[in-house]
Structure formats: C-alpha cells, structure tokens
mmCIF file of C-alpha atoms in Angstrom:
data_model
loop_
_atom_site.group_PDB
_atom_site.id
_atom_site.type_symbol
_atom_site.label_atom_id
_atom_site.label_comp_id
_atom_site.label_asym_id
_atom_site.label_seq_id
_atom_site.Cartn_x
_atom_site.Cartn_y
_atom_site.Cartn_z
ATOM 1 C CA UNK A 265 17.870 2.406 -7.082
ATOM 2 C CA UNK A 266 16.527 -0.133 -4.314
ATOM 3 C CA UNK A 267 14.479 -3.179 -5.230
ATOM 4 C CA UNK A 268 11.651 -2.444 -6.965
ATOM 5 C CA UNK A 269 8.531 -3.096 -5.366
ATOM 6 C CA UNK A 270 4.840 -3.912 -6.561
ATOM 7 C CA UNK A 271 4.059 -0.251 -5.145
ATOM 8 C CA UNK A 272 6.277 0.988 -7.856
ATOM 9 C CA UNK A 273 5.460 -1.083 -10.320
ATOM 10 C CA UNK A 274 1.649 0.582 -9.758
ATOM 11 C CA UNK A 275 2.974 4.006 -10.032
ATOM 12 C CA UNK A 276 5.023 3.029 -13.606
ATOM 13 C CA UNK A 277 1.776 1.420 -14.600
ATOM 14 C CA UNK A 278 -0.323 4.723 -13.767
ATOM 15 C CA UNK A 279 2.278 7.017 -15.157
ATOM 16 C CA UNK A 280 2.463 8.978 -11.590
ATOM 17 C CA UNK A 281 4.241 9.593 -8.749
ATOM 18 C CA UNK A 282 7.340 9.276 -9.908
ATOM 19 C CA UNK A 283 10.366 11.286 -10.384
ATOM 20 C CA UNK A 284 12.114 10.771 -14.501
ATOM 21 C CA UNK A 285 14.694 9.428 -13.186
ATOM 22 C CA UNK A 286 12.709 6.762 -10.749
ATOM 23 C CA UNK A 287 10.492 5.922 -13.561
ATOM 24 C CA UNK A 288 13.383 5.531 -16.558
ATOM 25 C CA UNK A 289 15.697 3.332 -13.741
ATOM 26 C CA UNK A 290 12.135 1.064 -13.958
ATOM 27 C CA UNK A 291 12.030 1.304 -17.194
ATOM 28 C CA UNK A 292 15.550 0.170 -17.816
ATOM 29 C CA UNK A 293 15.106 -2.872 -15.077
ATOM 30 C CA UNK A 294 12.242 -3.984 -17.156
ATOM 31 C CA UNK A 295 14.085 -4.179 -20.320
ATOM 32 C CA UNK A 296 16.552 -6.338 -18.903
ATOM 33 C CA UNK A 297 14.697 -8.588 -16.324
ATOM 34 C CA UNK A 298 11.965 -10.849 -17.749
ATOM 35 C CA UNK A 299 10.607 -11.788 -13.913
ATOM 36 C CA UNK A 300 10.438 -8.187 -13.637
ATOM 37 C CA UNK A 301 8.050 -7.801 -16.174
ATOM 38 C CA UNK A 302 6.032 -10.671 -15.805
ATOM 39 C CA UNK A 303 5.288 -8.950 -12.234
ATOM 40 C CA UNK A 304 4.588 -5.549 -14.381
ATOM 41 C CA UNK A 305 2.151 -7.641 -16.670
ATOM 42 C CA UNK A 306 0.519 -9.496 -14.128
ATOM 43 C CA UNK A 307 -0.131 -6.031 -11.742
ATOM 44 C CA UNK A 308 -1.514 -4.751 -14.995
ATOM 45 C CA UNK A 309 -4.117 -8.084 -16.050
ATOM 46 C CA UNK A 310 -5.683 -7.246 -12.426
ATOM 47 C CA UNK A 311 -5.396 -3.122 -12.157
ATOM 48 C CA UNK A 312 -6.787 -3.193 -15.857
ATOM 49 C CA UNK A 313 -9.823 -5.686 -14.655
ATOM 50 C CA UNK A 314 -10.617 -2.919 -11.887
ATOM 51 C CA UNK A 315 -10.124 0.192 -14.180
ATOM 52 C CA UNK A 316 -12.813 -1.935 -16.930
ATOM 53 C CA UNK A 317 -15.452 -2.659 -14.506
ATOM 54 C CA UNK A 318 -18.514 -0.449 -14.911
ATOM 55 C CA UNK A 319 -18.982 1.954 -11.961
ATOM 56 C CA UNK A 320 -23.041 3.622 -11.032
ATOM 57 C CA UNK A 321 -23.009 7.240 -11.848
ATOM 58 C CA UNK A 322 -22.093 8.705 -8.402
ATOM 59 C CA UNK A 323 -24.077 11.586 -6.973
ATOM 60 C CA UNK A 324 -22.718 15.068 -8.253
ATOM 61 C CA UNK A 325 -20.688 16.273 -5.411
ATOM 62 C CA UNK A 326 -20.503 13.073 -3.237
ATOM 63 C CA UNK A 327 -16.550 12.835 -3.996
ATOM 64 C CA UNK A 328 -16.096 16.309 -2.758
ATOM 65 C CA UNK A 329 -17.877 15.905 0.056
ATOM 66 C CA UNK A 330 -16.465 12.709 1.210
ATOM 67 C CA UNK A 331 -12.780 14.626 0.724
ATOM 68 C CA UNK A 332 -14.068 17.267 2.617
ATOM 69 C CA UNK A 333 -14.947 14.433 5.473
ATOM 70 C CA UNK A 334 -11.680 12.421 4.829
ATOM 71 C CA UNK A 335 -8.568 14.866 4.530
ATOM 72 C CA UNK A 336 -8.333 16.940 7.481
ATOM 73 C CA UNK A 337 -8.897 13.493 9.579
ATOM 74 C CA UNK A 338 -5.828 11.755 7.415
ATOM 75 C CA UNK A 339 -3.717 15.079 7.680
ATOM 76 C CA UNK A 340 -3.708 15.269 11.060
ATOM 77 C CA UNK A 341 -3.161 11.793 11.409
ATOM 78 C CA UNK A 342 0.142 12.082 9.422
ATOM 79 C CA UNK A 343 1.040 14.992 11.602
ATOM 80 C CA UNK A 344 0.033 13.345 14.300
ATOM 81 C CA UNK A 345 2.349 10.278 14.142
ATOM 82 C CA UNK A 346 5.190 11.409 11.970
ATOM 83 C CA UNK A 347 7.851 8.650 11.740
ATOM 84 C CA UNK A 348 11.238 10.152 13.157
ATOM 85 C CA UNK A 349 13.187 8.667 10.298
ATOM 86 C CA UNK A 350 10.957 9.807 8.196
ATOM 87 C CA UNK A 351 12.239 13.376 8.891
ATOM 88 C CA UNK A 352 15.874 12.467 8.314
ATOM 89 C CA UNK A 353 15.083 10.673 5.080
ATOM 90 C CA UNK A 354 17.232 11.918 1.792
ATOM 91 C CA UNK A 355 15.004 14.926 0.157
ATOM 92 C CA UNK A 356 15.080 12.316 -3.396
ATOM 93 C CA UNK A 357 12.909 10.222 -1.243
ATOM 94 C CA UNK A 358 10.414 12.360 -0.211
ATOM 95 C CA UNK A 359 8.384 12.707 -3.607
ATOM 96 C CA UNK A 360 8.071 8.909 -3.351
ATOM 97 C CA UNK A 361 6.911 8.558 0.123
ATOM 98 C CA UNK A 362 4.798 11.748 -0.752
ATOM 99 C CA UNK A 363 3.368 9.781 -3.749
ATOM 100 C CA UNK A 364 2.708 6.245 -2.267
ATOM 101 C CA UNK A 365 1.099 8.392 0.654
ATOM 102 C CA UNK A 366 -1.248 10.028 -1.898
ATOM 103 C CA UNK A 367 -1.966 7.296 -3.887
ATOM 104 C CA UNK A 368 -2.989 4.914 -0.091
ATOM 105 C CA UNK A 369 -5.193 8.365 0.532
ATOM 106 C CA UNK A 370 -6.999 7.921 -3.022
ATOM 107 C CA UNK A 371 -7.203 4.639 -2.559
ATOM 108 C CA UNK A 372 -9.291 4.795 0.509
ATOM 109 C CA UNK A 373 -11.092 7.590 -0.904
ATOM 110 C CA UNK A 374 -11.677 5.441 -3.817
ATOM 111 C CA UNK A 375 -12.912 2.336 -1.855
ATOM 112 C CA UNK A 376 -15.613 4.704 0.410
ATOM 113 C CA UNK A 377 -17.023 5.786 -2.657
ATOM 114 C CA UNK A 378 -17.198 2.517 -4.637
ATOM 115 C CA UNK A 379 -19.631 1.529 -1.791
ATOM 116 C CA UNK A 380 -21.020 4.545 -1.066
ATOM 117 C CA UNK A 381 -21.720 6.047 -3.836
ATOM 118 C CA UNK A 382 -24.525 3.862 -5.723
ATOM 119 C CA UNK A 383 -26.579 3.769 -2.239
ATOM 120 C CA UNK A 384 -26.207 7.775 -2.433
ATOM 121 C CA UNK A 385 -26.834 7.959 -6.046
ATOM 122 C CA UNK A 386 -29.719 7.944 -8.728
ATOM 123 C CA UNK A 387 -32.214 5.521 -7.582
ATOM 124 C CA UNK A 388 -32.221 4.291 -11.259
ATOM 125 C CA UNK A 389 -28.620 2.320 -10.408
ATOM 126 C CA UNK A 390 -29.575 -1.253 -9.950
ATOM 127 C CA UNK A 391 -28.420 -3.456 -7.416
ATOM 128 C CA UNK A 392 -26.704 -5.603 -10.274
ATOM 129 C CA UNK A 393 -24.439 -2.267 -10.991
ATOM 130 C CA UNK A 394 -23.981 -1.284 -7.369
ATOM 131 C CA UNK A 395 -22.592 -5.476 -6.707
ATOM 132 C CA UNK A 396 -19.820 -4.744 -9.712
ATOM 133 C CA UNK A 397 -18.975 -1.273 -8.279
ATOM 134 C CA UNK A 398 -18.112 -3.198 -4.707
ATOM 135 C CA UNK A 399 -15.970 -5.785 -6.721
ATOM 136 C CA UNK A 400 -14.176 -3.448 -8.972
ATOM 137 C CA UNK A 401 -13.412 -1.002 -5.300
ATOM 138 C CA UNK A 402 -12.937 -4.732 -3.322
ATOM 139 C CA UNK A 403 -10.139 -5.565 -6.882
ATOM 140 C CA UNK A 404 -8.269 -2.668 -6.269
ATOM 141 C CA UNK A 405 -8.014 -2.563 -2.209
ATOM 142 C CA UNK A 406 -6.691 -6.503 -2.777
ATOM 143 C CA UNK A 407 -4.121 -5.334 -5.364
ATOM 144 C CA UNK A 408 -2.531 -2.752 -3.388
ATOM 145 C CA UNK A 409 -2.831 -3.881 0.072
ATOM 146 C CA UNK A 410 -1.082 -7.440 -1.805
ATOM 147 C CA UNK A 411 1.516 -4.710 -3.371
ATOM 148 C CA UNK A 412 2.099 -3.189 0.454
ATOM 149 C CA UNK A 413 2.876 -6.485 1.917
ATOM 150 C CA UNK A 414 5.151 -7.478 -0.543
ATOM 151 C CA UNK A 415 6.844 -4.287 0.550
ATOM 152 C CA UNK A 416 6.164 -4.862 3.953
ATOM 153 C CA UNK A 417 7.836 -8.369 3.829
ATOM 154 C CA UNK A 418 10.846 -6.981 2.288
ATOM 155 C CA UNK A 419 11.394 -4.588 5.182
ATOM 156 C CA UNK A 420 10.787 -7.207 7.595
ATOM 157 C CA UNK A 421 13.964 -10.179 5.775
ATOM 158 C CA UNK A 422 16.217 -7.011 5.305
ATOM 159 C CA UNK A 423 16.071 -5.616 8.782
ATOM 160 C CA UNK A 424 16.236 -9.140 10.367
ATOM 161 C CA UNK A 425 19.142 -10.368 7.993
ATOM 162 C CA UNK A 426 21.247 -7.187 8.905
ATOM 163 C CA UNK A 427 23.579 -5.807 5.927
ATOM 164 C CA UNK A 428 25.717 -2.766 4.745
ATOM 165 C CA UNK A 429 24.453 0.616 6.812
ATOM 166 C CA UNK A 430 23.854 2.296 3.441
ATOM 167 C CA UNK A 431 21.262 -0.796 3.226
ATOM 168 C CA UNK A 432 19.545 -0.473 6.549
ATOM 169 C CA UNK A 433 19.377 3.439 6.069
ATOM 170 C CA UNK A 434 17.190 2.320 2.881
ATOM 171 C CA UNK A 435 15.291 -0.032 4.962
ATOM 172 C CA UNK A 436 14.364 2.319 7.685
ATOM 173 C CA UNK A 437 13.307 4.768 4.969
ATOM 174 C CA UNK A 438 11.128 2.446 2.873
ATOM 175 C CA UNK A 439 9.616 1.228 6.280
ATOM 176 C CA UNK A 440 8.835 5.034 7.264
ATOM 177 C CA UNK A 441 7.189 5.227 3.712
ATOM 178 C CA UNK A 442 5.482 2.051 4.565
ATOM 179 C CA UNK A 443 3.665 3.418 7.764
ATOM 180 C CA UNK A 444 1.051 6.070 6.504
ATOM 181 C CA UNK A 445 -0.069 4.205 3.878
ATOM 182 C CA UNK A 446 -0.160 0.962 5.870
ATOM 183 C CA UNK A 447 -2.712 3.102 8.443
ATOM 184 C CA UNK A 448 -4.849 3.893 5.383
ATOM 185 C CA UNK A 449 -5.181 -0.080 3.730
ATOM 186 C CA UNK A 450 -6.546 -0.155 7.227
ATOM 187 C CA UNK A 451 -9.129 2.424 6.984
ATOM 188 C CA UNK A 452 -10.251 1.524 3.697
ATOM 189 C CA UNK A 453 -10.290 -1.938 4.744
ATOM 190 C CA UNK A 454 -12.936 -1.023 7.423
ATOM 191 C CA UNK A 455 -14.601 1.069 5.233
ATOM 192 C CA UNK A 456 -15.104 -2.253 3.085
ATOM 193 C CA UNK A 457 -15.978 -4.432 6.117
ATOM 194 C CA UNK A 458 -12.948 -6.566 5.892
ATOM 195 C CA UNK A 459 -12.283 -6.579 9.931
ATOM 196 C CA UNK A 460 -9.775 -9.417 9.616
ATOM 197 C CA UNK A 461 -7.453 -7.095 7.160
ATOM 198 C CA UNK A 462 -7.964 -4.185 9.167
ATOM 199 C CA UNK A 463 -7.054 -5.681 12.551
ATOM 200 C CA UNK A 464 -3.949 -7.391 10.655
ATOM 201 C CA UNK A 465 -2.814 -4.013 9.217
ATOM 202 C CA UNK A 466 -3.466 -2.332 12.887
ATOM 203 C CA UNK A 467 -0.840 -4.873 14.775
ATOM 204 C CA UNK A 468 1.382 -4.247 12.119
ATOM 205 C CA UNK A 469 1.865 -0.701 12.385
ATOM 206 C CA UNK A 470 3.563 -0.640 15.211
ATOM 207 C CA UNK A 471 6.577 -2.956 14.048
ATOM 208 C CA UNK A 472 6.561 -0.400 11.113
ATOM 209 C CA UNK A 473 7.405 2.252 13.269
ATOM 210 C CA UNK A 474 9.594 0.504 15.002
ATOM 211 C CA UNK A 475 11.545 -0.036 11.871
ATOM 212 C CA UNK A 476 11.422 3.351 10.797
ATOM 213 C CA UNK A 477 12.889 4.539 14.112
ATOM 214 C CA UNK A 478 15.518 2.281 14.238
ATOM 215 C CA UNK A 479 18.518 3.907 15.400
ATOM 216 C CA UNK A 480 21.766 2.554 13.484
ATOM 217 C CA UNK A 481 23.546 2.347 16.828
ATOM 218 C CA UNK A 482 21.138 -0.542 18.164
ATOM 219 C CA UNK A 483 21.628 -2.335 15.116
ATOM 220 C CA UNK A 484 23.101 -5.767 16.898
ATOM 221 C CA UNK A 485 21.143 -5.765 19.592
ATOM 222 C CA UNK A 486 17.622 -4.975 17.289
ATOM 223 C CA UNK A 487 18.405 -7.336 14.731
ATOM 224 C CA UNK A 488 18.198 -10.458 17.382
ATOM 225 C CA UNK A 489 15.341 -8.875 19.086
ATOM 226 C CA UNK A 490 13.578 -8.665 15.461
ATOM 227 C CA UNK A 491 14.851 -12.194 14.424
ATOM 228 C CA UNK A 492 13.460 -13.452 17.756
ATOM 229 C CA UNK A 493 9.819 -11.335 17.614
ATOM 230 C CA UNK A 494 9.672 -12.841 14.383
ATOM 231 C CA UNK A 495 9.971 -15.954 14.890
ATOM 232 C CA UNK A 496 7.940 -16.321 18.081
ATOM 233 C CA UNK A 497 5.082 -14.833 16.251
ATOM 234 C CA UNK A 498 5.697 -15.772 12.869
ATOM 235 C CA UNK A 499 5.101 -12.561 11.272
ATOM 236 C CA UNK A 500 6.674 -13.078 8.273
ATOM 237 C CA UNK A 501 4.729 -16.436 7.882
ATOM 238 C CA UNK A 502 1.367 -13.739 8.705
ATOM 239 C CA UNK A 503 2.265 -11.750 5.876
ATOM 240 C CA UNK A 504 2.727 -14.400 3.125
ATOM 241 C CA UNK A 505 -0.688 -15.883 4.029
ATOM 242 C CA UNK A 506 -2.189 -12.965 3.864
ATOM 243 C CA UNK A 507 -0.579 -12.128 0.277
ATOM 244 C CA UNK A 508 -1.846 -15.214 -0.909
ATOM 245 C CA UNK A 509 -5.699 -15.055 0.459
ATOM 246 C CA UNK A 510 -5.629 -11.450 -1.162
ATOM 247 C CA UNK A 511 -4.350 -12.711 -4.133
ATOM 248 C CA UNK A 512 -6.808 -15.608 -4.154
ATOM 249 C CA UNK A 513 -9.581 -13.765 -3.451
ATOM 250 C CA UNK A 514 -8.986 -11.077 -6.412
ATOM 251 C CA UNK A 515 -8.442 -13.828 -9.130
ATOM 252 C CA UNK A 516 -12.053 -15.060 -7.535
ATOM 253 C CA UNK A 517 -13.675 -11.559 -7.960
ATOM 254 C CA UNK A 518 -12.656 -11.141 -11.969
#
C-alpha cells in the first residue's frame, strides 16, 4: 500500500473508513515499524485528550439542524469542483477518498457545534463548560488539519522529486483525495475564527488541484515548473511551519 499517512493512522485509531485489507496492511506496518507506532501512539495521546474533554449538553436537534444547513452546501461543492483525476482514480481508492471526505465533513460539523452548541443550549451550561467544549473542538481541528499537511507535504516532495509513473499515478490520486477535505479544514477553520489557517488552506487548494490534474504527459515540463513555484514561494517551508504552530498550539490547549 502507499505510505501511510497521519490521516490513516486516524481512521485505524477510530476503527472506520477503512477497507480489511487497508486496515490489516496498517496493522501489519505497525507490528514491524516502531516509528510507525510511536506516530500511532502519539495521534492517539492527543485524539484521546479531545474524545475525554467534557462537552455542554447540546440542544436536542441542533446537530440535525446544522446538517440540514451544512450538507447540501458541501455536496454541491464536491459536485461542483470535482477533481478530473479524481474520476479516473482505481475503484480500491474510492472508499478511502470517500472516507477521509466524510470524516473532513464531520469534522467541520463537529467544530460548528463545539462552538455553537453551548451558546444554543440549556442556559444552565456555564461559561467554564462552554471554554472546554471550544478547546476539545479547537484539539481536534489542530490534529487533523496537522494530519492533512503531513499529507499535503508528501504530495508536494513526491510530485517535485519525480519517480516511477505507477508512483505519480498514486500521487495525483492522494492529491485528488487531498482537495475536498482540504476545502473543509478551511471551513471549519472559519467557523472557529482561525482566519490565518483558513486563508492558508484557501491558497493551497489550488496547487492541490493542480496536482490532481496532472496529466502524466507534462510530467518533465511540470516537475521544474513545481520545483521552481516551490521554491520561489517556499511552500513546502509554509507547510512545515504551519505543522509545527498546530502542533504547538494543541500540546498548549491539553
């Protein structure tokens, strides 16, 4: 399978969203890789943190309403934009992308109502409860927008170091998987009032697609022009940074 990313590791933590055989090929690269685990364990210190923070009771029927609100507006977004390589991607890859696609969607969902729902809620919840609701909902956007970076950065060194077409195929299909959920970090990231993040995640949608449409034919040609955008706007150097002020900034909020 291709390198295992933090995204993954997420879904193997949660027990969803992935196929048996994607989830035992994780399972065996844990048993035999001890950095591989150590990234498991760590991913699971901070996503067990967020799970153990108290939430307010939310008002009965909020959640419904907000998806009510929220998923025409992301389905027609999808539909709206639909990577081209996406479309050509191997059917084995499409209950992934379908899954990290879902699990961006609950995410955001999840983020609107960890600050929405204690100001819509009982008026018994107390300001102290409503303050660990927005760390617990700020805990988990960190974690996975950290885990979509890591992701993101991978795309980024593989296409600009070139390498076998059955390689780059992989690349333009993890980078089409990237693009949906990249558009909803962003959202939720507005939602939390995080305008740096969400500007950040904006300009880098449109290398995504870029990636994902990435015709194997162009492939000399695109790999200088990526090496050059690169470094000219030190991207990759963007990415890292932001990693790190995520991760920072969640260790901070335990």
């Amino acid at each position: 399978m291709p390198p295992i990313s933090d995204e993954d590791l997420i879904l193997y933590y949660y027990d969803d969203g992935l196929e048996p055989a994607e989830r035992a090929a994780i399972a065996g690269a844990l048993s035999g890789s001890p950095e591989l685990r150590a990234r498991l364990a760590a991913l699971e210190a901070v996503l067990a943190a967020a799970d153990a923070a108290p939430l307010p009771p939310p008002d009965p029927g909020l959640r419904d309403r907000l998806w009510s609100r929220l998923e025409p507006q992301l389905r027609a977004e999808a539909a709206r934009h639909p990577p081209r390589a996406a479309r050509r991607t191997h059917a084995a890859v499409r209950p992934r992308r379908l899954a990290a696609w879902s699990a961006a969607a609950l995410l955001a969902l999840a983020v609107g109502v960890g600050f929405i729902a204690g100001r819509h809620s009982a008026p018994e919840v107390d300001a102290q409860a409503q303050a660990r609701a927005d760390a617990a909902a700020l805990r988990v956007l960190d974690a996975y927008v950290a885990a979509h970076l890591r992701s993101t950065e991978g795309v980024l060194l593989t296409a600009g170091n070139g390498g076998e077409a059955g390689m780059l195929d992989g690349n333009r299909a993890l980078a089409a998987s990237l693009v949906e959920s990249n558009r909803l970090y962003a959202r939720a990231a507005e939602r939390a009032g995080d305008a740096a993040l969400a500007d950040f995640l904006q300009r880098l949608e449109p290398v995504l697609l870029s990636l994902a449409n990435q015709t194997p034919a162009a492939t000399v040609e695109s790999d200088e022009g990526l090496r050059d955008y690169l470094r000219e706007t030190d991207l990759l150097f963007q990415v890292r940074a932001l990693q790190t002020r995520l991760d920072h900034t969640r260790v901070q909020r335990l």
